[in-house]
CSV table of C-alpha atoms in Angstrom, one decimal:
chain,number,residue,atom,x,y,z
A,1,UNK,CA,-58.4,136.1,84.0
A,2,UNK,CA,-57.3,133.9,81.0
A,3,UNK,CA,-58.1,134.3,77.4
A,4,UNK,CA,-57.5,132.1,74.3
A,5,UNK,CA,-55.5,129.6,76.3
A,6,UNK,CA,-55.4,125.8,76.8
A,7,UNK,CA,-54.1,123.5,79.5
A,8,UNK,CA,-54.2,125.8,82.5
A,9,UNK,CA,-54.4,124.5,86.1
A,10,UNK,CA,-55.6,126.7,88.9
A,11,UNK,CA,-55.5,124.9,92.3
A,12,UNK,CA,-55.4,125.6,96.0
A,13,UNK,CA,-55.8,129.4,95.9
A,14,UNK,CA,-58.1,131.9,97.5
A,15,UNK,CA,-59.6,134.8,95.6
A,16,UNK,CA,-61.4,137.4,97.6
A,17,UNK,CA,-62.9,140.9,97.0
A,18,UNK,CA,-62.4,140.7,93.2
A,19,UNK,CA,-65.0,141.5,90.4
A,20,UNK,CA,-64.8,137.9,89.3
A,21,UNK,CA,-62.9,135.1,91.0
A,22,UNK,CA,-61.7,133.0,88.1
A,23,UNK,CA,-62.7,134.1,84.5
A,24,UNK,CA,-62.0,131.9,81.5
A,25,UNK,CA,-62.7,133.5,78.0
A,26,UNK,CA,-62.3,130.9,75.3
A,27,UNK,CA,-60.1,128.7,77.5
A,28,UNK,CA,-60.1,124.9,76.9
A,29,UNK,CA,-58.9,121.7,78.5
A,30,UNK,CA,-58.1,123.3,81.8
A,31,UNK,CA,-58.6,122.5,85.5
A,32,UNK,CA,-60.0,124.6,88.3
A,33,UNK,CA,-59.6,122.6,91.5
A,34,UNK,CA,-59.9,123.1,95.3
A,35,UNK,CA,-60.1,126.9,95.4
A,36,UNK,CA,-61.9,129.2,97.7
A,37,UNK,CA,-63.6,132.2,96.1
A,38,UNK,CA,-65.6,134.8,98.2
A,39,UNK,CA,-66.9,138.3,98.3
A,40,UNK,CA,-66.6,138.9,94.5
A,41,UNK,CA,-68.6,142.1,93.8
A,42,UNK,CA,-72.2,143.0,93.6
A,43,UNK,CA,-72.4,141.7,90.1
A,44,UNK,CA,-69.4,139.4,90.1
A,45,UNK,CA,-69.0,135.7,89.4
A,46,UNK,CA,-67.1,133.2,91.5
A,47,UNK,CA,-66.1,131.2,88.4
A,48,UNK,CA,-67.0,132.2,84.8
A,49,UNK,CA,-66.7,130.2,81.6
A,50,UNK,CA,-67.3,132.4,78.7
A,51,UNK,CA,-67.4,132.4,74.9
A,52,UNK,CA,-66.3,128.9,73.9
A,53,UNK,CA,-64.6,127.7,77.1
A,54,UNK,CA,-64.9,124.0,76.6
A,55,UNK,CA,-63.6,120.6,78.0
A,56,UNK,CA,-62.7,122.1,81.3
A,57,UNK,CA,-63.0,120.5,84.8
A,58,UNK,CA,-64.2,122.5,87.7
A,59,UNK,CA,-64.2,120.5,90.9
A,60,UNK,CA,-63.9,120.8,94.7
A,61,UNK,CA,-64.3,124.5,94.9
A,62,UNK,CA,-65.9,126.5,97.7
A,63,UNK,CA,-67.7,129.7,96.5
A,64,UNK,CA,-69.5,132.0,98.8
A,65,UNK,CA,-70.9,135.6,99.0
A,66,UNK,CA,-70.6,136.3,95.3
A,67,UNK,CA,-73.3,137.3,92.8
A,68,UNK,CA,-73.3,134.3,90.5
A,69,UNK,CA,-71.5,131.4,92.1
A,70,UNK,CA,-70.6,129.7,88.8
A,71,UNK,CA,-71.6,131.1,85.4
A,72,UNK,CA,-71.3,129.0,82.2
A,73,UNK,CA,-72.2,131.3,79.4
A,74,UNK,CA,-72.5,131.9,75.7
A,75,UNK,CA,-72.1,129.9,72.5
A,76,UNK,CA,-70.0,126.7,72.6
A,77,UNK,CA,-69.0,126.8,76.2
A,78,UNK,CA,-69.6,123.0,76.0
A,79,UNK,CA,-68.5,119.7,77.4
A,80,UNK,CA,-67.3,121.0,80.8
A,81,UNK,CA,-67.4,118.7,83.9
A,82,UNK,CA,-68.5,120.6,87.0
A,83,UNK,CA,-68.4,118.4,90.1
A,84,UNK,CA,-68.2,118.4,93.9
A,85,UNK,CA,-68.4,122.2,94.3
A,86,UNK,CA,-70.1,123.9,97.2
A,87,UNK,CA,-71.8,127.2,96.6
A,88,UNK,CA,-73.1,129.0,99.7
A,89,UNK,CA,-74.7,132.3,100.4
A,90,UNK,CA,-74.4,133.7,96.9
A,91,UNK,CA,-77.1,135.7,95.1
A,92,UNK,CA,-77.5,132.8,92.6
A,93,UNK,CA,-75.8,129.4,92.3
A,94,UNK,CA,-75.0,127.8,88.9
A,95,UNK,CA,-76.1,129.8,85.9
A,96,UNK,CA,-76.0,128.0,82.6
A,97,UNK,CA,-76.9,130.0,79.5
A,98,UNK,CA,-76.6,129.0,75.8
A,99,UNK,CA,-74.2,126.1,76.5
A,100,UNK,CA,-74.5,122.4,75.9
A,101,UNK,CA,-73.1,119.0,76.8
A,102,UNK,CA,-72.0,120.0,80.2
A,103,UNK,CA,-72.1,117.7,83.2
A,104,UNK,CA,-73.0,119.0,86.7
A,105,UNK,CA,-72.5,116.3,89.3
A,106,UNK,CA,-72.4,116.1,93.1
A,107,UNK,CA,-72.7,119.9,93.7
A,108,UNK,CA,-74.3,121.6,96.6
A,109,UNK,CA,-76.0,125.0,96.5
A,110,UNK,CA,-77.2,126.5,99.8
A,111,UNK,CA,-78.3,129.9,100.9
A,112,UNK,CA,-79.0,131.7,97.7
A,113,UNK,CA,-80.7,135.0,98.5
A,114,UNK,CA,-82.4,136.1,95.3
A,115,UNK,CA,-82.2,133.9,92.2
A,116,UNK,CA,-81.9,130.2,91.2
A,117,UNK,CA,-79.7,127.6,92.8
A,118,UNK,CA,-79.5,125.9,89.3
A,119,UNK,CA,-80.6,128.0,86.3
A,120,UNK,CA,-80.6,125.8,83.2
A,121,UNK,CA,-80.9,127.9,80.0
A,122,UNK,CA,-79.0,125.5,77.7
A,123,UNK,CA,-79.6,122.3,75.8
A,124,UNK,CA,-78.4,118.7,76.2
A,125,UNK,CA,-76.8,119.0,79.6
A,126,UNK,CA,-76.7,116.4,82.4
A,127,UNK,CA,-77.5,117.2,86.1
A,128,UNK,CA,-76.8,114.3,88.4
A,129,UNK,CA,-76.9,114.0,92.1
A,130,UNK,CA,-76.9,117.7,92.9
A,131,UNK,CA,-78.5,119.3,95.9
A,132,UNK,CA,-80.3,122.7,96.2
A,133,UNK,CA,-81.4,123.3,99.7
A,134,UNK,CA,-82.3,126.1,102.1
A,135,UNK,CA,-82.3,128.8,99.3
A,136,UNK,CA,-84.5,131.8,99.1
A,137,UNK,CA,-84.8,130.9,95.4
A,138,UNK,CA,-85.9,128.2,93.0
A,139,UNK,CA,-84.0,124.9,93.2
A,140,UNK,CA,-83.8,123.9,89.5
A,141,UNK,CA,-85.1,126.3,86.9
A,142,UNK,CA,-85.3,125.2,83.3
A,143,UNK,CA,-86.0,128.1,80.9
A,144,UNK,CA,-86.4,127.7,77.2
A,145,UNK,CA,-84.2,124.6,77.3
A,146,UNK,CA,-84.4,121.1,75.8
A,147,UNK,CA,-82.7,117.8,75.8
A,148,UNK,CA,-81.4,118.0,79.3
A,149,UNK,CA,-81.3,115.0,81.7
A,150,UNK,CA,-81.9,115.5,85.4
A,151,UNK,CA,-81.3,112.4,87.6
A,152,UNK,CA,-81.2,111.9,91.3
A,153,UNK,CA,-81.2,115.6,92.2
A,154,UNK,CA,-82.7,116.9,95.5
A,155,UNK,CA,-84.5,120.2,95.9
A,156,UNK,CA,-85.1,120.7,99.6
A,157,UNK,CA,-86.6,123.5,101.8
A,158,UNK,CA,-86.3,126.3,99.4
A,159,UNK,CA,-88.4,129.3,100.6
A,160,UNK,CA,-89.8,132.7,99.7
A,161,UNK,CA,-91.7,133.9,96.6
A,162,UNK,CA,-89.3,131.7,94.5
A,163,UNK,CA,-89.5,128.7,96.7
A,164,UNK,CA,-90.1,126.1,94.0
A,165,UNK,CA,-88.4,122.7,93.8
A,166,UNK,CA,-88.4,122.3,90.0
A,167,UNK,CA,-89.6,125.2,87.8
A,168,UNK,CA,-90.2,124.7,84.0
A,169,UNK,CA,-90.7,127.7,81.7
A,170,UNK,CA,-90.9,126.9,78.0
A,171,UNK,CA,-88.8,123.7,78.6
A,172,UNK,CA,-89.3,120.7,76.3
A,173,UNK,CA,-87.9,117.3,75.6
A,174,UNK,CA,-86.2,117.1,79.0
A,175,UNK,CA,-86.0,113.9,81.1
A,176,UNK,CA,-86.5,113.9,84.9
A,177,UNK,CA,-85.5,110.6,86.6
A,178,UNK,CA,-85.5,109.8,90.3
A,179,UNK,CA,-85.4,113.4,91.5
A,180,UNK,CA,-86.9,114.6,94.8
A,181,UNK,CA,-88.5,117.9,95.8
A,182,UNK,CA,-89.5,118.1,99.4
A,183,UNK,CA,-90.6,120.9,101.7
A,184,UNK,CA,-90.3,123.7,99.2
A,185,UNK,CA,-92.5,126.6,100.2
A,186,UNK,CA,-94.4,127.3,96.9
A,187,UNK,CA,-94.6,124.2,94.8
A,188,UNK,CA,-92.5,121.0,94.4
A,189,UNK,CA,-92.9,121.2,90.6
A,190,UNK,CA,-94.3,124.1,88.7
A,191,UNK,CA,-95.0,124.2,84.9
A,192,UNK,CA,-95.1,127.8,83.6
A,193,UNK,CA,-96.1,128.8,80.1
A,194,UNK,CA,-97.2,125.2,79.6
A,195,UNK,CA,-98.5,126.0,76.0
A,196,UNK,CA,-94.8,126.4,74.9
A,197,UNK,CA,-93.7,123.1,76.5
A,198,UNK,CA,-93.8,119.6,75.1
A,199,UNK,CA,-92.5,116.1,75.6
A,200,UNK,CA,-90.9,116.5,79.0
A,201,UNK,CA,-90.6,113.0,80.7
A,202,UNK,CA,-90.9,112.3,84.4
A,203,UNK,CA,-90.0,108.9,85.7
A,204,UNK,CA,-89.9,107.7,89.4
A,205,UNK,CA,-89.6,111.1,90.9
A,206,UNK,CA,-90.6,112.0,94.5
A,207,UNK,CA,-92.5,115.3,94.2
């Protein structure tokens, strides 16, 4: 746990059987690299960025058997780069809420057992070349969010009652470019509460 700090590096460690693996509260300009985090509580988080944790890099981490794999939450946890992480057998994968200008790139989420692989509840974020596969959950779930760009992402073979490839709920002004949704059990793309949505753009997707 770190609070009100800057310039921290956490690298090459394992965290197991904790409530949260790595927890940043208002921590900026820091690096979380090449760590293994597992078995972090029934409501725990593998990695959590909270309350204004910005300009951090989270890369090459392996997170499994936690509640939320990676949680980016609350006002002004912005401009983080989250790349090349593997999240496996967690309850949910990446959970983004009320945060903006973050980049999620080259991440894999597999084996979620109850919630979304990628929950997108913030504005003006970029999701590029991520994979959500073999989850008992939605692949990419955009909820009351706008201005996000999703490019070249794959949602594959997600099953169960939440087996959707891309799920939009009150999402507007988002751009979907060259994404693929294949073999998802429910729908490849599902638009929910469509009356509250507008100006979403879909270009050259494979749904």
